[in-house]
C-alpha atoms as a PDB file:
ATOM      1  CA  UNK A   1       7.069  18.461  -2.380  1.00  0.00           C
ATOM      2  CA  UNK A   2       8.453  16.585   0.782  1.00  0.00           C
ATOM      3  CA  UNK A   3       6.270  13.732   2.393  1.00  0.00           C
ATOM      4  CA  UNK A   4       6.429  15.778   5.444  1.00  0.00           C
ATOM      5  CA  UNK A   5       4.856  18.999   3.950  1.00  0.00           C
ATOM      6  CA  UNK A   6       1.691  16.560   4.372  1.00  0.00           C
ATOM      7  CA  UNK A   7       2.442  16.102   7.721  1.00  0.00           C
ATOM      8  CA  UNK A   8       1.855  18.778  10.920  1.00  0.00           C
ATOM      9  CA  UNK A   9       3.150  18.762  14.222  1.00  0.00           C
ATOM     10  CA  UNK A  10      -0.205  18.902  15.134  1.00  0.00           C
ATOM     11  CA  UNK A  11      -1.094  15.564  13.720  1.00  0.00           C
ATOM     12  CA  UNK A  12       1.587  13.595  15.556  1.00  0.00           C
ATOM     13  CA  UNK A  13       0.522  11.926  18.919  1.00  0.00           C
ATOM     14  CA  UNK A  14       3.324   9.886  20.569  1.00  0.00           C
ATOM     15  CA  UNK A  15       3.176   7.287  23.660  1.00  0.00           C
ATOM     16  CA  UNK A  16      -0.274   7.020  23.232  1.00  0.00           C
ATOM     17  CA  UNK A  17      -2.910   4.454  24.705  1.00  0.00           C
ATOM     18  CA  UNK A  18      -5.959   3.794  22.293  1.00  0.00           C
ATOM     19  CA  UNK A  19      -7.894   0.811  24.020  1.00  0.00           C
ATOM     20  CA  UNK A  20      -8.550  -0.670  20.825  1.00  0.00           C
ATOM     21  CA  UNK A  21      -8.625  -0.196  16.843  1.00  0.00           C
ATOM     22  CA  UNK A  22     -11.446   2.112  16.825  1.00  0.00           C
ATOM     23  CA  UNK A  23     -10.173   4.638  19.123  1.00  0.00           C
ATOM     24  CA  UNK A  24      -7.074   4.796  17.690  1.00  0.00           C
ATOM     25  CA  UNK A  25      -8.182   5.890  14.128  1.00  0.00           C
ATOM     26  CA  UNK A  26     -10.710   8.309  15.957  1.00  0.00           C
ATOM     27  CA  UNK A  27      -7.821   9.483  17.584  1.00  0.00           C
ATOM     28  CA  UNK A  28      -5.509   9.843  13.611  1.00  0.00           C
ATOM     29  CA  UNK A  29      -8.903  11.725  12.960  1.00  0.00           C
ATOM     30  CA  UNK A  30      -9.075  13.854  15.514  1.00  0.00           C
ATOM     31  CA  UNK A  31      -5.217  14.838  14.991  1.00  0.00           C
ATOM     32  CA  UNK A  32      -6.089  15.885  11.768  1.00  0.00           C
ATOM     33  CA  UNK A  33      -8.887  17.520  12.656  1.00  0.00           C
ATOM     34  CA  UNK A  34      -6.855  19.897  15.355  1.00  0.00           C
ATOM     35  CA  UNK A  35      -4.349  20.273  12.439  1.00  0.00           C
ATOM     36  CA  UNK A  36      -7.260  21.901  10.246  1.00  0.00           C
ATOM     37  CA  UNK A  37      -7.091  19.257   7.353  1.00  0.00           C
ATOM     38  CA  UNK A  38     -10.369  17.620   7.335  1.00  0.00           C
ATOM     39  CA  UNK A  39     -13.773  18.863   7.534  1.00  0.00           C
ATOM     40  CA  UNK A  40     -16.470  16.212   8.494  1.00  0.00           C
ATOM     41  CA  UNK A  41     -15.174  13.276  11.051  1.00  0.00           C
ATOM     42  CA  UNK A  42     -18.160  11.856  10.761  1.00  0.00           C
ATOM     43  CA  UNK A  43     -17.689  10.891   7.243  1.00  0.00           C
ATOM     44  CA  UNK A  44     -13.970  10.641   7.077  1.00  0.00           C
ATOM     45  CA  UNK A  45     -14.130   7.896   9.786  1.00  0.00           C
ATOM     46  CA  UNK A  46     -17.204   6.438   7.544  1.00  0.00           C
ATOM     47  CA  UNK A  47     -14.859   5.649   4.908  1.00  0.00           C
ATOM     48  CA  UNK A  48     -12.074   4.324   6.719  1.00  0.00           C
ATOM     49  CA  UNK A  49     -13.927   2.364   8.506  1.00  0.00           C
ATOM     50  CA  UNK A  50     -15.090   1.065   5.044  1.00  0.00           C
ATOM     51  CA  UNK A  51     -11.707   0.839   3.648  1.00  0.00           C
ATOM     52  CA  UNK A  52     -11.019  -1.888   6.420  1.00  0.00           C
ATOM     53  CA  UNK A  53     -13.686  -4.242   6.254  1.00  0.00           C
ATOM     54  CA  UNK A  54     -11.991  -4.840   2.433  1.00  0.00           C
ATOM     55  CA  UNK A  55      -9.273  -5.577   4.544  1.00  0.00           C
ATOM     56  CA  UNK A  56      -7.630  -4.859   7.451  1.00  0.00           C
ATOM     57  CA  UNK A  57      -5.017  -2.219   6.969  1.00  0.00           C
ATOM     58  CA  UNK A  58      -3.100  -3.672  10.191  1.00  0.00           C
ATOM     59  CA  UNK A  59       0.436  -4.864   8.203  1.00  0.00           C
ATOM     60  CA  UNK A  60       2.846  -7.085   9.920  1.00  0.00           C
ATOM     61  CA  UNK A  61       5.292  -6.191  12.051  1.00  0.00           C
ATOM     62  CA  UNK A  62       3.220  -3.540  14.037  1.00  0.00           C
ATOM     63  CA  UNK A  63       2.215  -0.954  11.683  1.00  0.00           C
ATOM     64  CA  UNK A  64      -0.907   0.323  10.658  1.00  0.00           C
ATOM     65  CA  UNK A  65      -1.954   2.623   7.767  1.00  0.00           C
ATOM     66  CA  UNK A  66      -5.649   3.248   7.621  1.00  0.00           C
ATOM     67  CA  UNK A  67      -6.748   5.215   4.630  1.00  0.00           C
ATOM     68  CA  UNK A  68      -9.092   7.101   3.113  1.00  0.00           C
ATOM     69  CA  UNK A  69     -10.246   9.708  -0.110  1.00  0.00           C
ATOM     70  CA  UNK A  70     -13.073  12.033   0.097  1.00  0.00           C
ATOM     71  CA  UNK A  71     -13.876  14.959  -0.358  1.00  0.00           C
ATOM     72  CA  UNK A  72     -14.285  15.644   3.664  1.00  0.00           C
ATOM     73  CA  UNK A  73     -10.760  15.986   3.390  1.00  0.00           C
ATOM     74  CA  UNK A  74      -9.265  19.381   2.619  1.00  0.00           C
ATOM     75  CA  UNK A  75      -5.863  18.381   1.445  1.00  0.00           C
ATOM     76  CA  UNK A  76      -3.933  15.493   1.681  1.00  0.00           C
ATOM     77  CA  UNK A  77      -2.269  15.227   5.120  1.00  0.00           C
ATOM     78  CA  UNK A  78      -1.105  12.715   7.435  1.00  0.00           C
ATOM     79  CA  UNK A  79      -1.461  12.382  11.078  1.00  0.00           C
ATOM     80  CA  UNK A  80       0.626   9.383  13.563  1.00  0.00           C
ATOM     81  CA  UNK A  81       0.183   8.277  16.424  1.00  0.00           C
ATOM     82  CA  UNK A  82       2.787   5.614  18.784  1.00  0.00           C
ATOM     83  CA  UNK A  83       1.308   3.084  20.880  1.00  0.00           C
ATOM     84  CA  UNK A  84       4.644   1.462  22.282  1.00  0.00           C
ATOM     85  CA  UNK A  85       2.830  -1.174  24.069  1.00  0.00           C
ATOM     86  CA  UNK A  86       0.409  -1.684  21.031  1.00  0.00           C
ATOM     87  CA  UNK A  87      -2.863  -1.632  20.138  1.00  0.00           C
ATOM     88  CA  UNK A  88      -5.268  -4.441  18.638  1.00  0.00           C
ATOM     89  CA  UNK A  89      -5.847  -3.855  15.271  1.00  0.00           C
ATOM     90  CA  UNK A  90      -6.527  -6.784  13.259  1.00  0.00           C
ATOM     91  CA  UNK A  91      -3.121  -7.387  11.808  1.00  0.00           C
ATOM     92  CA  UNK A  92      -2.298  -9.466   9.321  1.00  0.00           C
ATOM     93  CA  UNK A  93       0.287 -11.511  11.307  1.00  0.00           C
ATOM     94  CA  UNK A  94      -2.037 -11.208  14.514  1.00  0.00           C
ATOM     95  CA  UNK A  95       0.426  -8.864  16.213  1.00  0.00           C
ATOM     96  CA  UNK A  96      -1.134  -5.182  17.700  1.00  0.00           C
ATOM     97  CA  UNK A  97      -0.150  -1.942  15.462  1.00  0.00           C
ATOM     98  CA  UNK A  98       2.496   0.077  16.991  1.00  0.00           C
ATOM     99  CA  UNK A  99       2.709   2.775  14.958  1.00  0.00           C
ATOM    100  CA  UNK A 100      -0.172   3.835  12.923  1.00  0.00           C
ATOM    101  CA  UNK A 101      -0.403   6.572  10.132  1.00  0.00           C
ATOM    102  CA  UNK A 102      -3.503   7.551   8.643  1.00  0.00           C
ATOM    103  CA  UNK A 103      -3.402   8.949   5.246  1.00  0.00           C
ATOM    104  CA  UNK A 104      -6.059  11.219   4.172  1.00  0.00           C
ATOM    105  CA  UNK A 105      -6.767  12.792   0.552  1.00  0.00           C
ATOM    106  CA  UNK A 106      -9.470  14.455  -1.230  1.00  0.00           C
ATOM    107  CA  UNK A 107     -11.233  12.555  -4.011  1.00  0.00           C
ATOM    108  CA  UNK A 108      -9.146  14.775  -7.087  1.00  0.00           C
ATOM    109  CA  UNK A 109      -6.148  15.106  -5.391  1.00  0.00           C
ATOM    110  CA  UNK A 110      -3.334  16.379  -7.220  1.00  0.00           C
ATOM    111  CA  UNK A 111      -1.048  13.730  -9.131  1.00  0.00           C
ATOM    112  CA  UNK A 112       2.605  15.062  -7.002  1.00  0.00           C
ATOM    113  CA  UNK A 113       0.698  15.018  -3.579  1.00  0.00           C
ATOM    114  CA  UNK A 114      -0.487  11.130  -4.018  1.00  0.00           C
ATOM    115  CA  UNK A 115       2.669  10.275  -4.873  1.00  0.00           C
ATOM    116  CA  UNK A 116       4.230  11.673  -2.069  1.00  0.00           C
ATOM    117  CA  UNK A 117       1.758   9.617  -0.179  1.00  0.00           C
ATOM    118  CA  UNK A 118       2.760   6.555  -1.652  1.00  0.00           C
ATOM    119  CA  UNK A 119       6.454   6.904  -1.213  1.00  0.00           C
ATOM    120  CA  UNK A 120       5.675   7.387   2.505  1.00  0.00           C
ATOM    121  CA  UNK A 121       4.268   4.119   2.040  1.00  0.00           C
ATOM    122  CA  UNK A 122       6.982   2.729   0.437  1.00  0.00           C
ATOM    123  CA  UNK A 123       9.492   3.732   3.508  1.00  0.00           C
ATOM    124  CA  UNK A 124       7.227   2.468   6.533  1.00  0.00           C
ATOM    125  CA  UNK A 125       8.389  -1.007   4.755  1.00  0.00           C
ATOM    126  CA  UNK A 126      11.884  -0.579   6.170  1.00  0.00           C
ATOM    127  CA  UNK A 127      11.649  -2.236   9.883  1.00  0.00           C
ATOM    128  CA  UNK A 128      14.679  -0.265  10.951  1.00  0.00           C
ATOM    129  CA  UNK A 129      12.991   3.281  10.021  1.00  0.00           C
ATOM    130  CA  UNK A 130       9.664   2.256  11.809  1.00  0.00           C
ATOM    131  CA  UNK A 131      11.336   1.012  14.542  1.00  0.00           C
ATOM    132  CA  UNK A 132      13.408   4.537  14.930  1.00  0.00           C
ATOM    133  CA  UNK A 133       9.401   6.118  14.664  1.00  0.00           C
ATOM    134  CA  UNK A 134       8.606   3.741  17.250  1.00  0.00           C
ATOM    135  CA  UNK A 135      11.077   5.360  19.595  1.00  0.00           C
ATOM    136  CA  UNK A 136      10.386   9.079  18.683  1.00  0.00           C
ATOM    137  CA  UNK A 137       9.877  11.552  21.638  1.00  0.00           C
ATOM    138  CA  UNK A 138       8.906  14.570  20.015  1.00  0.00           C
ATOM    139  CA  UNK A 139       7.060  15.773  16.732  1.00  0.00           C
ATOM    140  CA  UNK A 140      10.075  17.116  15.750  1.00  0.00           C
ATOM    141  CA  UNK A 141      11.821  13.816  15.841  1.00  0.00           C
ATOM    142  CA  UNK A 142       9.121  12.486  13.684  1.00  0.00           C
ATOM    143  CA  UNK A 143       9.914  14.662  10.587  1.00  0.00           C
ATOM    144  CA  UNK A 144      13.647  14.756  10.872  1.00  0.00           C
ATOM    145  CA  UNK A 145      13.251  11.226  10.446  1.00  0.00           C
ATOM    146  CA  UNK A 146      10.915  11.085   7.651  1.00  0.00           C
ATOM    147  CA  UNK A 147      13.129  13.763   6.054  1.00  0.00           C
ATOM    148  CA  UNK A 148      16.358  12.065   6.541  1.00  0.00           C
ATOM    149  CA  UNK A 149      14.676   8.602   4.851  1.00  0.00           C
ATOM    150  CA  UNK A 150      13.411  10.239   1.785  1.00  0.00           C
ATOM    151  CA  UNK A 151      16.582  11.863   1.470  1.00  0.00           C
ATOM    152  CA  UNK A 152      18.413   8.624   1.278  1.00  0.00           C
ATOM    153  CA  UNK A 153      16.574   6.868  -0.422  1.00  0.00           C
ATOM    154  CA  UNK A 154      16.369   9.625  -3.317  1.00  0.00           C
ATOM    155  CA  UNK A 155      13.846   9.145  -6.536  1.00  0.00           C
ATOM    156  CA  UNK A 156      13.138   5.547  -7.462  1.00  0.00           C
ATOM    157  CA  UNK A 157      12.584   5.442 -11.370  1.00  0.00           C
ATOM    158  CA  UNK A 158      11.126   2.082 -11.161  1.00  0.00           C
ATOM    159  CA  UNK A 159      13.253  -0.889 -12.327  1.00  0.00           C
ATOM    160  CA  UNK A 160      14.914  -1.352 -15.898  1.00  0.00           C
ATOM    161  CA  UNK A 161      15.016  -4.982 -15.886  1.00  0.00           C
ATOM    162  CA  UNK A 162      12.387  -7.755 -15.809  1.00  0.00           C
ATOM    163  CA  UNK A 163      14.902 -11.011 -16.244  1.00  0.00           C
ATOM    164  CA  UNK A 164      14.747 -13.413 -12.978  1.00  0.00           C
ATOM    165  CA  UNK A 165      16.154 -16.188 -11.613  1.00  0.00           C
ATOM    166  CA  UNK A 166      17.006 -18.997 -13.979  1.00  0.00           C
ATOM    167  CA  UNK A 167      16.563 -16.198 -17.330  1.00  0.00           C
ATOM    168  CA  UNK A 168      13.126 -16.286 -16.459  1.00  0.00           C
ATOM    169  CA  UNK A 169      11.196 -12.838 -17.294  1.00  0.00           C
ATOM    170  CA  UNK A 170       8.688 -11.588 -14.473  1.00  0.00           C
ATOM    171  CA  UNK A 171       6.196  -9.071 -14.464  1.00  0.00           C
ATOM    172  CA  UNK A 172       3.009  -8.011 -11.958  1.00  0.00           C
ATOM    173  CA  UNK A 173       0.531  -5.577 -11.218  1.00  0.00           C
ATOM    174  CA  UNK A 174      -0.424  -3.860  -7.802  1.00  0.00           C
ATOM    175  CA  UNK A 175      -3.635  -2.522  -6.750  1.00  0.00           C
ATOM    176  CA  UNK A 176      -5.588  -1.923  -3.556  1.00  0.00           C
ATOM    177  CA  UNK A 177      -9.071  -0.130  -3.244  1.00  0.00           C
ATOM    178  CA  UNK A 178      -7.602   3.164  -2.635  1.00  0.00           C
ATOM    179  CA  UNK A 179      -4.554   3.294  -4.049  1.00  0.00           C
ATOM    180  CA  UNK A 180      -3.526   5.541  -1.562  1.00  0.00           C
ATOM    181  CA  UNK A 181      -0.725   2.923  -0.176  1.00  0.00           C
ATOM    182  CA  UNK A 182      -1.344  -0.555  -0.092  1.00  0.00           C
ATOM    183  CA  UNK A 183      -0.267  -1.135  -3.703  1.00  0.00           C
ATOM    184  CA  UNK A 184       2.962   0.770  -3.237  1.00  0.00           C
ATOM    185  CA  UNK A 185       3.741  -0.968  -0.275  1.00  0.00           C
ATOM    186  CA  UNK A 186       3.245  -4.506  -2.592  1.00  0.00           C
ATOM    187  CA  UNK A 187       5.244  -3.372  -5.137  1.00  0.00           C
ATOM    188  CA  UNK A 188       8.136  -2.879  -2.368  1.00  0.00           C
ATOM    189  CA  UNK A 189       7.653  -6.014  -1.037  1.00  0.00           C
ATOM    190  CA  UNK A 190       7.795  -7.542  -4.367  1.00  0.00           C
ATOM    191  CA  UNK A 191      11.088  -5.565  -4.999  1.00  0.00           C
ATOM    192  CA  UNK A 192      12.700  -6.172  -1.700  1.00  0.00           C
ATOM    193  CA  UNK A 193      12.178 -10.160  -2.175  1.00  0.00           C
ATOM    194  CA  UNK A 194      13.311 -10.240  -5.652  1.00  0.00           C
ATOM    195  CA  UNK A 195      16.629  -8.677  -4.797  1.00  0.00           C
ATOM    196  CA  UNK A 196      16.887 -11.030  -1.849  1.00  0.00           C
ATOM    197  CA  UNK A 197      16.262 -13.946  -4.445  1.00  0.00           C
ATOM    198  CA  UNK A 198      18.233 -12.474  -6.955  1.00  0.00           C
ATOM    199  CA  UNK A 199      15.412 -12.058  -9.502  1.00  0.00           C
ATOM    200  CA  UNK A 200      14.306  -8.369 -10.776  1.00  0.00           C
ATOM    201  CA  UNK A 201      10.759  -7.506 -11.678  1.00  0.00           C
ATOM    202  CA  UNK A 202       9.134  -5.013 -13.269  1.00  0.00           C
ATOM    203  CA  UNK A 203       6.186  -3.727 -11.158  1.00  0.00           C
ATOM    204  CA  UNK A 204       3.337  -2.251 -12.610  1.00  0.00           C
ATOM    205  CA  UNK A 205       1.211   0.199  -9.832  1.00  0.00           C
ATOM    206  CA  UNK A 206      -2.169   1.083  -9.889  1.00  0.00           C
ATOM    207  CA  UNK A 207      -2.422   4.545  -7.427  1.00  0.00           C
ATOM    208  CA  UNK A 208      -5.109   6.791  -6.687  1.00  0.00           C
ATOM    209  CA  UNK A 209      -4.128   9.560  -9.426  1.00  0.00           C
ATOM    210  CA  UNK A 210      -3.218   6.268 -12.274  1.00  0.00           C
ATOM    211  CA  UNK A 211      -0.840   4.249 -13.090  1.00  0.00           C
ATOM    212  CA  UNK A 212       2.708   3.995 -12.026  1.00  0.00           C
ATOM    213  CA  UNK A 213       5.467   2.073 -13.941  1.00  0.00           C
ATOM    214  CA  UNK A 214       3.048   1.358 -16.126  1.00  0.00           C
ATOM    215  CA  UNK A 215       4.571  -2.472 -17.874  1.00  0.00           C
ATOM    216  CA  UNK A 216       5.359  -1.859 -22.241  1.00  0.00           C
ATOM    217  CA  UNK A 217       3.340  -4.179 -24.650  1.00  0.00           C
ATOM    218  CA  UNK A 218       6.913  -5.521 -25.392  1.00  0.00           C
ATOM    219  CA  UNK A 219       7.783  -6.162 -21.775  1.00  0.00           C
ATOM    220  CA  UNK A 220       4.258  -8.293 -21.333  1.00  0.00           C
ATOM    221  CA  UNK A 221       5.101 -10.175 -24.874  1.00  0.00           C
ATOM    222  CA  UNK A 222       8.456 -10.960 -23.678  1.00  0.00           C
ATOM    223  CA  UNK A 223       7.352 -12.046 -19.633  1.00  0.00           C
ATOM    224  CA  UNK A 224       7.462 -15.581 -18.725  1.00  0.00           C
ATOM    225  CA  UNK A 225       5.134 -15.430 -15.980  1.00  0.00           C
ATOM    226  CA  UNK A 226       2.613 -12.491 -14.145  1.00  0.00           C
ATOM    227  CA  UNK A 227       1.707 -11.817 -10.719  1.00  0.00           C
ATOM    228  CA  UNK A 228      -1.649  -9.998 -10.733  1.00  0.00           C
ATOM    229  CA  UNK A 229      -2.097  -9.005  -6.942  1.00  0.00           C
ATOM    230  CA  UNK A 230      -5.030  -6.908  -7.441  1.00  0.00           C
ATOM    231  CA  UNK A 231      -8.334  -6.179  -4.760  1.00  0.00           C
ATOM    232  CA  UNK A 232      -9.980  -4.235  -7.346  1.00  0.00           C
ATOM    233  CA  UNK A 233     -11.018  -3.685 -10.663  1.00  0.00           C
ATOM    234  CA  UNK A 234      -8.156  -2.891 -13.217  1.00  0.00           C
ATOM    235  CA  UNK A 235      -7.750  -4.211 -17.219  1.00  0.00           C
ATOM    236  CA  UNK A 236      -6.233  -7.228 -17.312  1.00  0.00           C
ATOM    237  CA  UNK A 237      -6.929  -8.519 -20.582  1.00  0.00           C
ATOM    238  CA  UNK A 238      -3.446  -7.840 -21.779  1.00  0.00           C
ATOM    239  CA  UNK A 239      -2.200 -10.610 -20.258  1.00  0.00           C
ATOM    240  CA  UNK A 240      -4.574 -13.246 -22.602  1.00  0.00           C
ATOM    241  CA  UNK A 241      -2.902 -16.471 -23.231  1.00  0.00           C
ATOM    242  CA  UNK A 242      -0.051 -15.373 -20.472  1.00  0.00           C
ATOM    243  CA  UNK A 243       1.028 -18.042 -17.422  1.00  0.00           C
ATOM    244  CA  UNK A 244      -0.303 -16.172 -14.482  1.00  0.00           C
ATOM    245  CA  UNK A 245      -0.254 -16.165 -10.021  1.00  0.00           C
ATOM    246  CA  UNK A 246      -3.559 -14.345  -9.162  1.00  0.00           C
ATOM    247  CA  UNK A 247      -3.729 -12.870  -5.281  1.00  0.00           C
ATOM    248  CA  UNK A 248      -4.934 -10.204  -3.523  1.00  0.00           C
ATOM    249  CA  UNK A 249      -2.471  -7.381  -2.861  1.00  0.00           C
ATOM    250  CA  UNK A 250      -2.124  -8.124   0.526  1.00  0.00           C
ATOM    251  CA  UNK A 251      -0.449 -11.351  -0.581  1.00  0.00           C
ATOM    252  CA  UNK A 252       2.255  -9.666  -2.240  1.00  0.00           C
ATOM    253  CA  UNK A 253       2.553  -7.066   0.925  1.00  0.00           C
ATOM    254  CA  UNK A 254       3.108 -10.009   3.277  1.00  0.00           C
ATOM    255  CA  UNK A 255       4.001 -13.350   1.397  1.00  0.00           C
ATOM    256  CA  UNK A 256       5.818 -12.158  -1.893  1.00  0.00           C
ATOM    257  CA  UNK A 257       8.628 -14.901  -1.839  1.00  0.00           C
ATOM    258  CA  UNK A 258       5.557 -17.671  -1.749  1.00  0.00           C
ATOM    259  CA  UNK A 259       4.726 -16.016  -5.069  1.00  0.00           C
ATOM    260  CA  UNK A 260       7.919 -16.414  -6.423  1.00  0.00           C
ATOM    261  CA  UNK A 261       8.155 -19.713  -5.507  1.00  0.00           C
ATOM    262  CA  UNK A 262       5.244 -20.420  -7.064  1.00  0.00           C
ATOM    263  CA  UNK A 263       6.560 -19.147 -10.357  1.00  0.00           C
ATOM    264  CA  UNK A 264       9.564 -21.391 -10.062  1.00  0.00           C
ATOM    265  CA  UNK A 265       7.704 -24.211  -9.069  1.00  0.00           C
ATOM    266  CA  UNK A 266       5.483 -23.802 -12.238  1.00  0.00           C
ATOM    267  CA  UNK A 267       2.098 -23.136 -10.487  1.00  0.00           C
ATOM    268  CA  UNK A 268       0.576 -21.217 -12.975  1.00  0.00           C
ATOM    269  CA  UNK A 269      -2.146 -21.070 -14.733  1.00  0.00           C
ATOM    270  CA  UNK A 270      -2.799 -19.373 -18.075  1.00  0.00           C
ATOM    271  CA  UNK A 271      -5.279 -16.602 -18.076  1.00  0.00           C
ATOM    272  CA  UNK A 272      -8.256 -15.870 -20.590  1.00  0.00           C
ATOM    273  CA  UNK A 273      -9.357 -12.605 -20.724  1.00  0.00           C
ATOM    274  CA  UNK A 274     -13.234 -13.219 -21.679  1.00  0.00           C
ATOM    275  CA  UNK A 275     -15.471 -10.923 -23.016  1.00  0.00           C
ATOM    276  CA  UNK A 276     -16.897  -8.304 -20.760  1.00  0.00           C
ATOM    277  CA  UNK A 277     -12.767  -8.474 -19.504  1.00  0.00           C
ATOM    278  CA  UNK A 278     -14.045  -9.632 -15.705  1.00  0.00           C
ATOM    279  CA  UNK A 279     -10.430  -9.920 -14.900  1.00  0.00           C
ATOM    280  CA  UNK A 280      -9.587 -11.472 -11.534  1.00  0.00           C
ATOM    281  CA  UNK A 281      -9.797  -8.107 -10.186  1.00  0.00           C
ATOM    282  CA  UNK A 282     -13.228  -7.980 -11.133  1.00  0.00           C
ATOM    283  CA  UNK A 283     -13.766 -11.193  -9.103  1.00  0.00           C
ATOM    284  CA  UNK A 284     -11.721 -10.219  -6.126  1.00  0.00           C
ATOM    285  CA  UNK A 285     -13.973  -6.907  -6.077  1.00  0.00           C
ATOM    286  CA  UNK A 286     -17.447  -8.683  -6.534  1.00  0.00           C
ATOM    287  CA  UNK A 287     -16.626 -10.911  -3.780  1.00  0.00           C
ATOM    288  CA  UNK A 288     -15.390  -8.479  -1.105  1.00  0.00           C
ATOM    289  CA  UNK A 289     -18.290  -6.382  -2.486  1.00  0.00           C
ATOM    290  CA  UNK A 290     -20.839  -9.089  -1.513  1.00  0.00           C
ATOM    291  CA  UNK A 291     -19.201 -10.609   2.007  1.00  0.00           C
ATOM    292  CA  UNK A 292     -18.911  -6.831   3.360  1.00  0.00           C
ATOM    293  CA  UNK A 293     -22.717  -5.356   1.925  1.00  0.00           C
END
């Protein structure tokens, strides 16, 4: 299916004036309420509203993409909204969100509909596009061109090399708490640097339905180094005895050429998988878990 067979005319809102963060993802709600795609706002704004204090889903560059899976949710949809003068939202980079898209999905949402989710994602990340979203006057506008981007840039099979700069071999692994975009955008971010340093990477995704570009036993063996950008729980202990940079997704999202630098520099450190395999994502989790209880 299309990204924009999750996405009704009803649910798009353009020039809009939210006073601050919380209004404006009661007003994504309430777009997808009109649209008939959610069931309970109550509860769907419950769990976005939980999804951001693991972090604020404000990116740089004025977009937002709050999130959320429940079962409150019908189908997986998306509504948008434009705020051309911009909205606080706790951005990463401390600028307001301009456009915001909130993506909804039930809990067992269906493998192809997730994915379409996550290459929506994986689009926003081109300024250009959002900026063309930004300008937008109608609904229709809005599809054509979300339509038009997916078009061009077609299927993306992942990468089929992992040698970087200097014949060193690089590796990582994605995750957010949803899965719903956050480690999709990462793993673009990663990509987009990496050709800009002339260094390829395989990127290994953890989504909301599983795993995407899931990394080979022979393509860990062979890496030289591993970025684990991870805010949840995933198995890590793979990468035993490997020289590893250990983040948070949002790291990758917004800083991905410090992490390469990193590598090149030689700030690594060599992980140990111990026992009960409490990878770093396990740490990352407990710790959000605690500060935000």
């Amino acid at each position: 299916m299309k990204i924009t067979d999750y996405i009704s005319k009803k649910s798009i809102a353009l020039n809009v004036h939210p006073s601050d963060k919380r209004e404006a993802i009661d007003m994504l709600i309430d777009l997808l309420m009109t649209a008939g795609t959610i069931k309970d706002k109550a509860a769907v704004r419950r769990d976005i509203l939980a999804r951001e204090t693991q972090g604020s889903t404000g990116l740089a560059n004025g977009l937002a993409t709050p999130h959320a899976q429940n079962n409150f949710v019908k189908k997986p949809s998306v509504s948008v909204i434009t705020v051309p003068e911009g909205v606080p939202f706790d951005s990463v980079d401390g600028k307001p969100a301009r456009l915001l898209m909130l993506f909804a999905a039930p809990d067992k949402a269906d493998d192809s509909s997730l994915t379409s989710l996550g290459r929506l994602a994986v689009i926003l990340m081109d300024d250009e596009f959002k900026e063309n979203l930004i300008k937008a006057q109608t609904p229709d506008e809005i599809i054509k061109l979300i339509d038009a981007k997916e078009a061009e840039r077609g299927k993306d099979d992942g990468e089929t090399s992992i040698v970087g700069a200097e014949g060193k071999k690089i590796v990582a692994v994605t995750a957010c708490p949803t899965g719903i975009s956050s480690s999709f955008m990462a793993r673009e971010s990663l990509k987009k640097c990496a050709e800009k340093l002339g260094i390829n990477v395989r990127v290994e995704v953890y989504g909301a339905a599983g795993v995407y570009h899931a990394l080979t036993e022979e393509e860990i063996k062979e890496a030289d180094a591993v970025i684990i950008a991870v805010s949840r729980k995933v198995p890590l202990a793979r990468f035993d005895g490997k020289p590893v940079i250990e983040t948070v997704v949002g790291t990758a999202i917004r800083k991905p050429e410090q992490l390469f630098e990193r590598i090149k520099n030689g700030h690594t450190q060599i992980f140990h998988a111990v026992e009960d395999d409490e990878s770093f994502g396990d740490k990352i989790f407990k710790k959000l878990k605690s500060i935000f209880s």
